[in-house]
CSV table of C-alpha atoms in Angstrom, one decimal:
chain,number,residue,atom,x,y,z
T,22,MET,CA,0.0,-41.6,-46.5
T,23,ARG,CA,3.3,-43.4,-46.6
T,24,ALA,CA,4.2,-42.1,-43.1
T,25,ALA,CA,0.8,-43.3,-41.7
T,26,LEU,CA,1.2,-46.7,-43.2
T,27,GLU,CA,4.7,-47.1,-41.8
T,28,GLU,CA,3.4,-46.2,-38.3
T,29,LEU,CA,0.5,-48.7,-38.5
T,30,ALA,CA,2.9,-51.4,-39.8
T,31,ARG,CA,5.2,-50.8,-36.8
T,32,ARG,CA,2.3,-50.9,-34.3
T,33,ALA,CA,0.1,-53.6,-35.7
T,34,PRO,CA,1.5,-55.1,-38.9
T,35,HIS,CA,-1.1,-58.0,-39.1
T,36,GLU,CA,-4.0,-55.5,-39.3
T,37,LEU,CA,-2.8,-54.2,-42.7
T,38,VAL,CA,-2.8,-57.6,-44.4
T,39,GLY,CA,-6.3,-57.3,-45.8
T,40,LEU,CA,-6.0,-53.6,-46.6
T,41,VAL,CA,-2.7,-52.9,-48.4
T,42,THR,CA,-2.9,-53.8,-52.1
T,43,GLU,CA,-0.2,-54.2,-54.7
T,44,ASP,CA,-1.1,-50.8,-56.0
T,45,TRP,CA,-0.6,-49.3,-52.6
T,46,GLY,CA,2.8,-51.0,-52.5
T,47,LYS,CA,3.8,-49.3,-55.7
T,48,ARG,CA,2.4,-45.9,-54.7
T,49,TYR,CA,3.6,-45.8,-51.1
T,50,GLY,CA,6.3,-48.4,-50.8
T,51,ARG,CA,9.0,-45.7,-51.3
T,52,ALA,CA,9.3,-42.0,-50.8
T,53,ALA,CA,7.7,-39.9,-53.5
T,54,ARG,CA,10.0,-37.5,-55.4
T,55,LEU,CA,7.9,-35.1,-57.4
T,56,GLY,CA,9.6,-32.6,-59.7
T,57,LYS,CA,8.2,-29.3,-60.9
T,58,ASN,CA,6.2,-31.2,-63.6
T,59,PRO,CA,5.1,-34.5,-62.1
T,60,SER,CA,3.6,-37.1,-64.4
T,61,LYS,CA,-0.2,-37.4,-64.3
T,62,PRO,CA,-0.7,-35.0,-61.4
T,63,LYS,CA,-4.5,-35.2,-61.5
T,64,THR,CA,-4.5,-39.0,-61.4
T,65,ARG,CA,-2.1,-39.0,-58.4
T,66,ILE,CA,-4.2,-36.4,-56.6
T,67,LYS,CA,-7.4,-38.5,-57.2
T,68,GLU,CA,-5.9,-41.8,-56.2
T,69,THR,CA,-4.2,-40.4,-53.1
T,70,GLY,CA,-7.4,-38.7,-51.9
T,71,GLU,CA,-9.4,-41.9,-52.2
T,72,ASP,CA,-6.7,-44.0,-50.6
T,73,VAL,CA,-6.4,-41.6,-47.6
T,74,ARG,CA,-10.2,-41.6,-47.1
T,75,LEU,CA,-10.3,-45.4,-47.2
T,76,LEU,CA,-7.4,-45.7,-44.7
T,77,LEU,CA,-8.8,-43.2,-42.2
T,78,ARG,CA,-12.2,-44.8,-42.3
T,79,TYR,CA,-10.7,-48.2,-41.8
T,80,VAL,CA,-8.6,-47.1,-38.8
T,81,HIS,CA,-11.6,-45.3,-37.3
T,82,ARG,CA,-13.9,-48.3,-37.6
T,83,TYR,CA,-11.6,-51.3,-37.1
T,84,LEU,CA,-8.5,-50.0,-35.3
T,85,PRO,CA,-9.7,-47.4,-32.7
T,86,ASP,CA,-6.7,-48.0,-30.5
T,87,LEU,CA,-4.4,-46.8,-33.3
T,88,ARG,CA,-6.3,-43.6,-34.1
T,89,ASP,CA,-4.1,-41.6,-31.8
T,90,GLY,CA,-0.9,-42.3,-33.7
T,91,GLU,CA,1.1,-39.1,-34.6
T,92,GLN,CA,1.3,-39.9,-38.3
T,93,VAL,CA,-2.3,-41.0,-38.5
T,94,GLN,CA,-3.4,-37.7,-36.9
T,95,ALA,CA,-1.1,-35.8,-39.2
T,96,LEU,CA,-2.6,-37.6,-42.2
T,97,ARG,CA,-6.1,-36.7,-41.1
T,98,GLN,CA,-5.2,-33.0,-40.7
T,99,ILE,CA,-3.3,-32.8,-44.0
T,100,PHE,CA,-6.2,-34.5,-45.8
T,101,VAL,CA,-8.7,-31.9,-44.4
T,102,GLN,CA,-6.5,-29.0,-45.4
T,103,ASN,CA,-6.0,-30.3,-49.0
T,104,TYR,CA,-9.2,-32.2,-49.8
T,105,PHE,CA,-13.0,-31.8,-49.3
T,106,LEU,CA,-15.9,-34.2,-49.9
T,107,ASP,CA,-18.2,-33.3,-52.7
T,108,ALA,CA,-22.0,-34.0,-52.9
T,109,GLN,CA,-21.3,-37.6,-53.8
T,110,ASP,CA,-19.0,-38.0,-50.8
T,111,ARG,CA,-15.9,-38.2,-53.0
T,112,PRO,CA,-12.6,-36.5,-52.1
T,113,LYS,CA,-11.8,-33.4,-54.2
T,114,TRP,CA,-8.6,-31.4,-54.3
T,115,ARG,CA,-9.0,-27.9,-52.7
T,116,GLU,CA,-8.3,-24.9,-54.9
T,117,ALA,CA,-7.7,-21.4,-53.5
T,118,GLU,CA,-10.5,-19.9,-55.5
T,119,ASP,CA,-13.3,-22.3,-54.5
T,120,ALA,CA,-12.9,-24.5,-51.4
T,121,GLY,CA,-10.1,-22.5,-49.9
T,122,LEU,CA,-6.7,-23.4,-48.6
T,123,PRO,CA,-5.2,-22.7,-45.2
T,124,PRO,CA,-2.6,-19.9,-45.0
T,125,SER,CA,1.1,-20.9,-45.0
T,126,ALA,CA,1.3,-19.9,-41.3
T,127,VAL,CA,-0.9,-22.8,-40.2
T,128,ALA,CA,-0.7,-25.3,-43.1
T,129,ILE,CA,1.0,-28.5,-42.2
T,130,VAL,CA,3.8,-29.5,-44.6
T,131,SER,CA,5.4,-32.5,-42.9
T,132,PRO,CA,3.8,-35.6,-41.3
T,133,TYR,CA,6.9,-35.9,-39.0
T,134,ASP,CA,6.8,-32.4,-37.5
T,135,LEU,CA,3.4,-30.6,-37.4
T,136,SER,CA,5.1,-27.3,-36.5
T,137,ALA,CA,7.2,-27.1,-39.7
T,138,ARG,CA,5.9,-24.5,-42.2
T,139,TYR,CA,6.4,-23.4,-45.8
T,140,ALA,CA,8.4,-20.2,-46.1
T,141,ARG,CA,9.8,-17.9,-48.7
T,142,ARG,CA,12.5,-15.2,-48.6
T,143,GLY,CA,13.0,-13.7,-52.0
T,144,GLU,CA,13.6,-16.5,-54.5
T,145,THR,CA,14.4,-19.0,-51.7
T,146,ARG,CA,11.7,-21.4,-50.7
T,147,TRP,CA,11.7,-24.2,-48.1
T,148,LYS,CA,9.7,-26.2,-45.7
T,149,GLY,CA,10.8,-26.3,-42.0
T,150,PHE,CA,12.0,-23.5,-39.7
T,151,LEU,CA,14.1,-20.3,-39.8
T,152,ALA,CA,17.5,-19.9,-38.1
T,153,HIS,CA,18.7,-16.4,-37.2
T,154,VAL,CA,22.5,-16.3,-36.8
T,155,THR,CA,24.3,-13.4,-35.0
T,156,GLU,CA,28.0,-13.0,-35.3
T,157,THR,CA,30.7,-10.4,-34.5
T,158,CYS,CA,31.9,-8.3,-37.4
T,159,ASP,CA,34.9,-6.4,-36.1
T,160,PRO,CA,37.3,-5.9,-39.0
T,161,ASP,CA,40.4,-6.7,-36.9
T,162,THR,CA,39.2,-9.9,-35.3
T,163,PRO,CA,37.8,-13.2,-36.5
T,164,SER,CA,34.0,-13.4,-36.8
T,165,VAL,CA,32.5,-15.4,-33.9
T,166,ILE,CA,28.9,-16.6,-33.8
T,167,THR,CA,27.3,-15.2,-30.6
T,168,ASP,CA,23.7,-16.4,-30.9
T,169,VAL,CA,21.5,-18.8,-33.0
T,170,THR,CA,17.8,-18.5,-32.6
T,171,THR,CA,15.3,-20.8,-34.3
T,172,THR,CA,11.7,-19.7,-35.0
T,173,LYS,CA,8.8,-21.0,-37.0
T,174,ALA,CA,9.3,-20.3,-40.7
T,175,ALA,CA,6.3,-18.0,-40.9
T,176,VAL,CA,7.5,-15.7,-38.1
T,177,HIS,CA,8.6,-12.3,-39.5
T,178,ASP,CA,12.2,-11.3,-38.9
T,179,THR,CA,11.1,-8.2,-37.0
T,180,LYS,CA,9.3,-10.4,-34.5
T,181,ALA,CA,12.4,-12.5,-33.9
T,182,LEU,CA,14.8,-9.6,-33.3
T,183,PRO,CA,13.6,-8.5,-29.8
T,184,GLY,CA,14.2,-12.1,-28.5
T,185,ILE,CA,17.6,-12.3,-30.1
T,186,LEU,CA,18.7,-9.0,-28.5
T,187,ALA,CA,17.3,-10.2,-25.1
T,188,ASN,CA,19.4,-13.4,-25.4
T,189,LEU,CA,22.5,-11.4,-26.2
T,190,ASP,CA,21.8,-8.9,-23.3
T,191,HIS,CA,21.3,-11.8,-20.9
T,192,ARG,CA,24.8,-13.1,-21.8
T,193,ASN,CA,26.4,-9.6,-21.8
T,194,LEU,CA,27.1,-9.8,-25.5
T,195,LEU,CA,25.2,-6.7,-26.8
T,196,SER,CA,27.2,-4.3,-28.8
T,197,LYS,CA,26.6,-0.6,-29.3
T,198,GLU,CA,25.5,-1.2,-32.9
T,199,HIS,CA,23.7,-4.2,-34.3
T,200,PHE,CA,23.9,-4.6,-38.1
T,201,VAL,CA,20.9,-6.3,-39.7
T,202,ASP,CA,19.4,-6.8,-43.2
T,203,GLY,CA,16.3,-5.0,-44.4
T,204,GLY,CA,13.9,-7.8,-43.1
T,205,TYR,CA,14.7,-7.0,-39.5
T,206,LEU,CA,14.5,-3.2,-39.7
T,207,SER,CA,11.6,-0.9,-39.0
T,208,VAL,CA,11.3,2.6,-37.6
T,209,ALA,CA,9.3,1.4,-34.6
T,210,LEU,CA,11.7,-1.4,-33.9
T,211,LYS,CA,14.7,0.8,-34.2
T,212,GLN,CA,13.3,3.1,-31.5
T,213,GLN,CA,12.3,0.2,-29.3
T,214,VAL,CA,15.7,-1.3,-29.4
T,215,ALA,CA,17.4,2.0,-28.6
T,216,ARG,CA,15.0,2.6,-25.7
T,217,GLU,CA,15.2,-0.9,-24.2
T,218,HIS,CA,18.8,-1.9,-24.9
T,219,GLY,CA,20.6,1.3,-25.8
T,220,VAL,CA,21.6,-0.4,-29.1
T,221,GLY,CA,21.6,1.3,-32.5
T,222,LEU,CA,20.1,-0.8,-35.3
T,223,VAL,CA,21.9,-0.3,-38.6
T,224,GLY,CA,20.6,-1.6,-41.9
T,225,PRO,CA,18.9,-0.7,-45.2
T,226,ILE,CA,15.5,0.8,-45.2
T,227,ARG,CA,13.0,-1.5,-47.0
T,228,ALA,CA,11.8,-0.2,-50.3
T,229,ARG,CA,8.1,0.7,-50.6
T,230,SER,CA,6.0,-2.1,-52.1
T,231,THR,CA,2.7,-0.3,-52.7
T,232,ARG,CA,0.8,-1.1,-55.9
T,233,GLN,CA,1.6,2.4,-57.2
T,234,SER,CA,5.3,2.1,-56.6
T,235,ARG,CA,5.4,-1.3,-58.4
T,236,LYS,CA,3.6,0.3,-61.4
T,237,GLY,CA,6.1,3.2,-61.4
T,238,THR,CA,3.4,5.8,-61.1
T,239,VAL,CA,4.8,7.6,-58.1
T,240,PHE,CA,8.1,9.3,-57.3
T,241,HIS,CA,10.4,7.8,-54.6
T,242,ARG,CA,11.9,9.8,-51.8
T,243,ASP,CA,15.2,10.2,-53.6
T,244,ALA,CA,13.4,12.3,-56.3
T,245,PHE,CA,12.7,15.0,-53.7
T,246,THR,CA,15.1,17.6,-52.3
T,247,ILE,CA,14.8,17.8,-48.5
T,248,ASP,CA,15.9,20.8,-46.6
T,249,TRP,CA,15.8,19.6,-43.0
T,250,ASP,CA,16.9,22.9,-41.5
T,251,ALA,CA,14.2,24.9,-43.3
T,252,LYS,CA,11.7,22.1,-43.1
T,253,LYS,CA,11.0,22.4,-46.8
T,254,VAL,CA,10.8,19.8,-49.5
T,255,THR,CA,11.1,20.5,-53.3
T,256,CYS,CA,9.4,18.1,-55.6
T,257,PRO,CA,10.9,17.0,-59.0
T,258,ARG,CA,8.9,19.8,-60.8
T,259,GLY,CA,10.3,22.5,-58.5
T,260,ASN,CA,7.3,23.0,-56.3
T,261,VAL,CA,8.1,23.7,-52.6
T,262,SER,CA,6.0,22.1,-49.8
T,263,ARG,CA,3.6,24.4,-47.9
T,264,ARG,CA,3.4,22.4,-44.7
T,265,TRP,CA,5.7,20.2,-42.6
T,266,SER,CA,4.4,18.3,-39.6
T,267,THR,CA,5.4,15.4,-37.3
T,268,PRO,CA,2.1,13.8,-36.1
T,269,PRO,CA,2.2,11.9,-32.7
T,270,SER,CA,3.1,8.3,-33.3
T,271,LEU,CA,4.9,5.4,-31.8
T,272,ALA,CA,7.2,5.6,-34.8
T,273,PRO,CA,7.6,9.3,-35.5
T,274,TYR,CA,7.6,10.4,-39.1
T,275,VAL,CA,7.4,13.6,-41.1
T,276,ASN,CA,4.3,14.4,-43.1
T,277,VAL,CA,4.9,16.9,-46.0
T,278,GLU,CA,2.0,18.5,-47.9
T,279,PHE,CA,2.1,20.4,-51.2
T,280,SER,CA,-0.4,22.9,-52.6
T,281,PRO,CA,-3.3,21.3,-54.4
T,282,ASP,CA,-2.2,23.0,-57.5
T,283,ALA,CA,1.2,21.1,-57.4
T,284,ALA,CA,1.2,18.2,-59.8
T,285,VAL,CA,3.6,16.2,-57.6
T,286,SER,CA,3.3,15.4,-53.8
T,287,ALA,CA,5.0,13.1,-51.4
T,288,ARG,CA,4.6,11.7,-47.9
């Protein structure tokens, strides 16, 4: 709301004389700084929704030449993604369980850059973009940054890695091994990188995040004894697998089956 008012004030300041009130000056005259527990959040949500609806209708009716402003258009989109009009034509705040909210991959979070997105990595949360930094890591030489790639915040790390390696390859900066954290690593990507660039991806395998694993009702791979030569797996209770297979797949894997009488099985 503040960004749209500033844009209108720059383009046609005289048009706001009869619209902007003292209350608007208090609410939007300076940048809002809301903490984790803002005061009177329901009141702020209600007042802002009504103010935005009034401003957008005013611009649409009386200032048609200003409707194409970037901040005015951003305000319109942000209003739609956060509010809906009830049966009495009043703006109401959207909740995920009833009116629905857009996913973070498309939700606008800034009126100044409509491509910025909300993102989360572990405990870190931010609004904006994601920078992927590649640097050398030879123990006997200083570390040198060889590539910086910026992507939208919602783009997964595994989607960004092929482009990063292509940039390095174009500049003849690829190494035989490329060390990454767990977010960039998958079996399929590891094979793709080896096939296309002759580079070995090195990094930690991501832990399984299934509902059963989070509840602790399954055994992890480390609990099993694997005999790769004999193609046998022994479960924590001593049962030996009866079948070992490698189904055809883009990312080859081993499928191990135990007897139905065995109390523990793994894949």
